[in-house]
C-alpha positions as a Python dict, from the first residue, in 0.01 Angstrom:
ca = {
    (1, 'X'): (0, 0, 0),
    (2, 'X'): (135, 342, -94),
    (3, 'X'): (228, 570, 193),
    (4, 'X'): (-40, 821, 285),
    (5, 'X'): (69, 1169, 390),
    (6, 'X'): (-87, 1490, 516),
    (7, 'X'): (-342, 1310, 732),
    (8, 'X'): (-504, 1462, 1035),
    (9, 'X'): (-456, 1326, 1387),
    (10, 'X'): (-743, 1148, 1561),
    (11, 'X'): (-858, 1280, 1900),
    (12, 'X'): (-1031, 1095, 2182),
    (13, 'X'): (-1205, 1351, 2405),
    (14, 'X'): (-1396, 1276, 2724),
    (15, 'X'): (-1599, 1507, 2944),
    (16, 'X'): (-1753, 1494, 3287),
    (17, 'X'): (-2042, 1709, 3401),
    (18, 'X'): (-2171, 2015, 3219),
    (19, 'X'): (-1957, 2232, 3450),
    (20, 'X'): (-1661, 2161, 3221),
    (21, 'X'): (-1827, 2391, 2965),
    (22, 'X'): (-1819, 2685, 3203),
    (23, 'X'): (-1517, 2635, 3426),
    (24, 'X'): (-1148, 2639, 3342),
    (25, 'X'): (-973, 2302, 3332),
    (26, 'X'): (-669, 2139, 3173),
    (27, 'X'): (-901, 1939, 2949),
    (28, 'X'): (-1084, 2247, 2821),
    (29, 'X'): (-751, 2418, 2754),
    (30, 'X'): (-635, 2112, 2560),
    (31, 'X'): (-956, 2106, 2355),
    (32, 'X'): (-895, 2468, 2264),
    (33, 'X'): (-537, 2398, 2158),
    (34, 'X'): (-649, 2110, 1938),
    (35, 'X'): (-912, 2330, 1775),
    (36, 'X'): (-671, 2619, 1721),
    (37, 'X'): (-418, 2385, 1560),
    (38, 'X'): (-685, 2240, 1332),
    (39, 'X'): (-784, 2589, 1218),
    (40, 'X'): (-420, 2682, 1166),
    (41, 'X'): (-378, 2374, 945),
    (42, 'X'): (-674, 2475, 731),
    (43, 'X'): (-917, 2207, 846),
    (44, 'X'): (-1241, 2223, 647),
    (45, 'X'): (-1468, 1966, 812),
    (46, 'X'): (-1496, 1790, 1148),
    (47, 'X'): (-1679, 1460, 1201),
    (48, 'X'): (-1789, 1403, 1561),
    (49, 'X'): (-1889, 1055, 1678),
    (50, 'X'): (-2017, 1073, 2034),
    (51, 'X'): (-2102, 814, 2296),
    (52, 'X'): (-2469, 908, 2334),
    (53, 'X'): (-2660, 810, 2027),
    (54, 'X'): (-2976, 611, 1965),
    (55, 'X'): (-3166, 534, 1648),
    (56, 'X'): (-3477, 339, 1557),
    (57, 'X'): (-3395, 23, 1367),
    (58, 'X'): (-3067, -88, 1212),
    (59, 'X'): (-2963, 245, 1064),
    (60, 'X'): (-2711, 520, 1135),
    (61, 'X'): (-2853, 872, 1153),
    (62, 'X'): (-2639, 1176, 1072),
    (63, 'X'): (-2751, 1503, 1233),
    (64, 'X'): (-2841, 1752, 962),
    (65, 'X'): (-3045, 2028, 1124),
    (66, 'X'): (-2951, 2355, 955),
    (67, 'X'): (-3086, 2557, 1249),
    (68, 'X'): (-3014, 2351, 1563),
    (69, 'X'): (-3140, 2482, 1895),
    (70, 'X'): (-2964, 2485, 2231),
    (71, 'X'): (-3092, 2342, 2556),
    (72, 'X'): (-3016, 2498, 2896),
    (73, 'X'): (-2683, 2375, 3033),
    (74, 'X'): (-2689, 2293, 3404),
    (75, 'X'): (-2439, 2473, 3631),
    (76, 'X'): (-2315, 2694, 3344),
    (77, 'X'): (-2398, 3064, 3323),
    (78, 'X'): (-2601, 3147, 3008),
    (79, 'X'): (-2340, 3404, 2904),
    (80, 'X'): (-2101, 3116, 2838),
    (81, 'X'): (-2312, 2948, 2571),
    (82, 'X'): (-2623, 3148, 2472),
    (83, 'X'): (-2434, 3399, 2248),
    (84, 'X'): (-2243, 3115, 2079),
    (85, 'X'): (-2362, 3069, 1719),
    (86, 'X'): (-2386, 2709, 1604),
    (87, 'X'): (-2242, 2644, 1258),
    (88, 'X'): (-2363, 2307, 1124),
    (89, 'X'): (-2185, 2169, 817),
    (90, 'X'): (-2483, 2051, 612),
    (91, 'X'): (-2277, 1970, 302),
    (92, 'X'): (-2057, 1737, 507),
    (93, 'X'): (-2356, 1548, 650),
    (94, 'X'): (-2452, 1437, 299),
    (95, 'X'): (-2095, 1330, 233),
    (96, 'X'): (-2090, 1124, 554),
    (97, 'X'): (-2408, 940, 455),
    (98, 'X'): (-2266, 869, 110),
    (99, 'X'): (-1944, 727, 260),
    (100, 'X'): (-2137, 506, 501),
    (101, 'X'): (-2364, 371, 227),
    (102, 'X'): (-2068, 315, -4),
    (103, 'X'): (-1917, 88, 262),
    (104, 'X'): (-2234, -117, 305),
    (105, 'X'): (-2386, 59, 606),
    (106, 'X'): (-2744, 181, 626),
    (107, 'X'): (-2750, 553, 697),
    (108, 'X'): (-2974, 854, 661),
    (109, 'X'): (-2991, 1223, 752),
    (110, 'X'): (-3175, 1331, 1066),
    (111, 'X'): (-3253, 1701, 1098),
    (112, 'X'): (-3408, 1670, 1449),
    (113, 'X'): (-3123, 1543, 1646),
    (114, 'X'): (-1329, 1917, 4238),
    (115, 'X'): (-1218, 1693, 4468),
    (116, 'X'): (-1254, 1674, 4846),
    (117, 'X'): (-1135, 1314, 4869),
    (118, 'X'): (-922, 1098, 4637),
    (119, 'X'): (-1080, 863, 4382),
    (120, 'X'): (-1157, 507, 4486),
    (121, 'X'): (-875, 259, 4430),
    (122, 'X'): (-1082, 68, 4174),
    (123, 'X'): (-1136, 385, 3970),
    (124, 'X'): (-765, 465, 3974),
    (125, 'X'): (-694, 113, 3852),
    (126, 'X'): (-949, 151, 3570),
    (127, 'X'): (-793, 481, 3470),
    (128, 'X'): (-447, 321, 3455),
    (129, 'X'): (-573, 27, 3249),
    (130, 'X'): (-735, 266, 3002),
    (131, 'X'): (-423, 480, 2962),
    (132, 'X'): (-215, 170, 2900),
    (133, 'X'): (-458, 39, 2641),
    (134, 'X'): (-467, 370, 2456),
    (135, 'X'): (-97, 462, 2459),
    (136, 'X'): (93, 130, 2457),
    (137, 'X'): (-80, -58, 2176),
    (138, 'X'): (-38, 86, 1825),
    (139, 'X'): (-205, -86, 1532),
    (140, 'X'): (-428, -396, 1566),
    (141, 'X'): (-314, -436, 1926),
    (142, 'X'): (-510, -118, 2005),
    (143, 'X'): (-836, -283, 1900),
    (144, 'X'): (-766, -589, 2112),
    (145, 'X'): (-655, -386, 2414),
    (146, 'X'): (-957, -155, 2412),
    (147, 'X'): (-1199, -444, 2361),
    (148, 'X'): (-1033, -636, 2644),
    (149, 'X'): (-1116, -353, 2886),
    (150, 'X'): (-1481, -455, 2882),
    (151, 'X'): (-1383, -792, 3030),
    (152, 'X'): (-1277, -613, 3347),
    (153, 'X'): (-1591, -611, 3561),
    (154, 'X'): (-1494, -301, 3757),
    (155, 'X'): (-1409, -113, 3438),
    (156, 'X'): (-1751, -184, 3293),
    (157, 'X'): (-1922, -89, 3619),
    (158, 'X'): (-1733, 242, 3611),
    (159, 'X'): (-1929, 345, 3301),
    (160, 'X'): (-2278, 482, 3350),
    (161, 'X'): (-2401, 278, 3054),
    (162, 'X'): (-2228, 73, 2785),
    (163, 'X'): (-2274, 349, 2528),
    (164, 'X'): (-2008, 548, 2714),
    (165, 'X'): (-1761, 289, 2587),
    (166, 'X'): (-1843, 335, 2218),
    (167, 'X'): (-1625, 642, 2156),
    (168, 'X'): (-1315, 443, 2253),
    (169, 'X'): (-1423, 170, 2009),
    (170, 'X'): (-1464, 427, 1731),
    (171, 'X'): (-1109, 553, 1783),
    (172, 'X'): (-964, 200, 1814),
    (173, 'X'): (-1130, 104, 1487),
    (174, 'X'): (-997, 410, 1311),
    (175, 'X'): (-640, 379, 1439),
    (176, 'X'): (-613, 1, 1470),
    (177, 'X'): (-496, -122, 1129),
    (178, 'X'): (-160, -283, 1054),
    (179, 'X'): (-59, 35, 872),
    (180, 'X'): (-108, 226, 1199),
    (181, 'X'): (172, 49, 1382),
    (182, 'X'): (422, 310, 1490),
    (183, 'X'): (155, 574, 1544),
    (184, 'X'): (227, 761, 1866),
    (185, 'X'): (-63, 814, 2108),
    (186, 'X'): (-34, 1073, 2384),
    (187, 'X'): (-255, 1176, 2673),
    (188, 'X'): (-276, 1551, 2630),
    (189, 'X'): (-473, 1636, 2944),
    (190, 'X'): (-670, 1486, 3228),
    (191, 'X'): (-908, 1610, 3496),
    (192, 'X'): (-1079, 1437, 3787),
    (193, 'X'): (-1428, 1552, 3875),
    (194, 'X'): (-1697, 1446, 4123),
    (195, 'X'): (-1439, 1227, 4296),
    (196, 'X'): (-1453, 922, 4067),
    (197, 'X'): (-1507, 1083, 3725),
    (198, 'X'): (-1187, 1082, 3519),
    (199, 'X'): (-1190, 1292, 3200),
    (200, 'X'): (-895, 1197, 2978),
    (201, 'X'): (-794, 1348, 2643),
    (202, 'X'): (-588, 1152, 2389),
    (203, 'X'): (-448, 1224, 2043),
    (204, 'X'): (-323, 961, 1796),
    (205, 'X'): (-70, 1070, 1536),
    (206, 'X'): (50, 1414, 1432),
    (207, 'X'): (-41, 1662, 1163),
    (208, 'X'): (101, 1539, 832),
    (209, 'X'): (303, 1262, 998),
    (210, 'X'): (195, 1010, 735),
    (211, 'X'): (195, 725, 988),
    (212, 'X'): (-180, 712, 1043),
    (213, 'X'): (-411, 563, 782),
    (214, 'X'): (-771, 684, 789),
    (215, 'X'): (-985, 460, 569),
    (216, 'X'): (-1261, 640, 382),
    (217, 'X'): (-1155, 983, 508),
    (218, 'X'): (-1024, 1250, 276),
    (219, 'X'): (-739, 1484, 355),
    (220, 'X'): (-846, 1784, 559),
    (221, 'X'): (-1108, 1586, 752),
    (222, 'X'): (-1072, 1569, 1129),
    (223, 'X'): (-1207, 1274, 1328),
    (224, 'X'): (-1313, 1306, 1690),
    (225, 'X'): (-1444, 1050, 1936),
    (226, 'X'): (-1598, 1165, 2262),
    (227, 'X'): (-1731, 1001, 2575),
}
């Protein structure tokens, strides 16, 4: 296979409560840096695949509301988000559906879519297992390592629901091919919230490194997984 260059990195972002939208944190600072770097590199489109998604039937729905509304955000002052203007990329939603269908998947557009005590020992262990899986296993080993996490009973119990685990699977699938061996994964930031809630931020690969193959993604397309 010919070497692929000028590819974007892949980010794994995780958040805790809604307070992270209104308060300063290392994670929020890291998100901003990743966004600024993407803009500086001339990024044109961003595809976000989040943990919380539900559809009727065996079909993937791509959000395509040209005028999306905003719901009240708990514990965050309205001045932090009300003036913010949403900018949906409607053209890209059609492209996403076309790519999914081309690869045999059913898809359609959907336009209506601080710490007073230390974390428990089990949660610290889960956090360490997750970091090891994400940063020490390039290529196909990443898929196996991330999947193996769900065999740890305490790790699974640490998730509110199983859908919280899906974002990690998205990233492992994207960065887990044989051609991805040698890709460097780093933990860019981490915050602990509500005692046992660990919010970790990871990035796989570098801008234009050429050592990360993104199947079905064109150059200039960023991929983000979030939990």
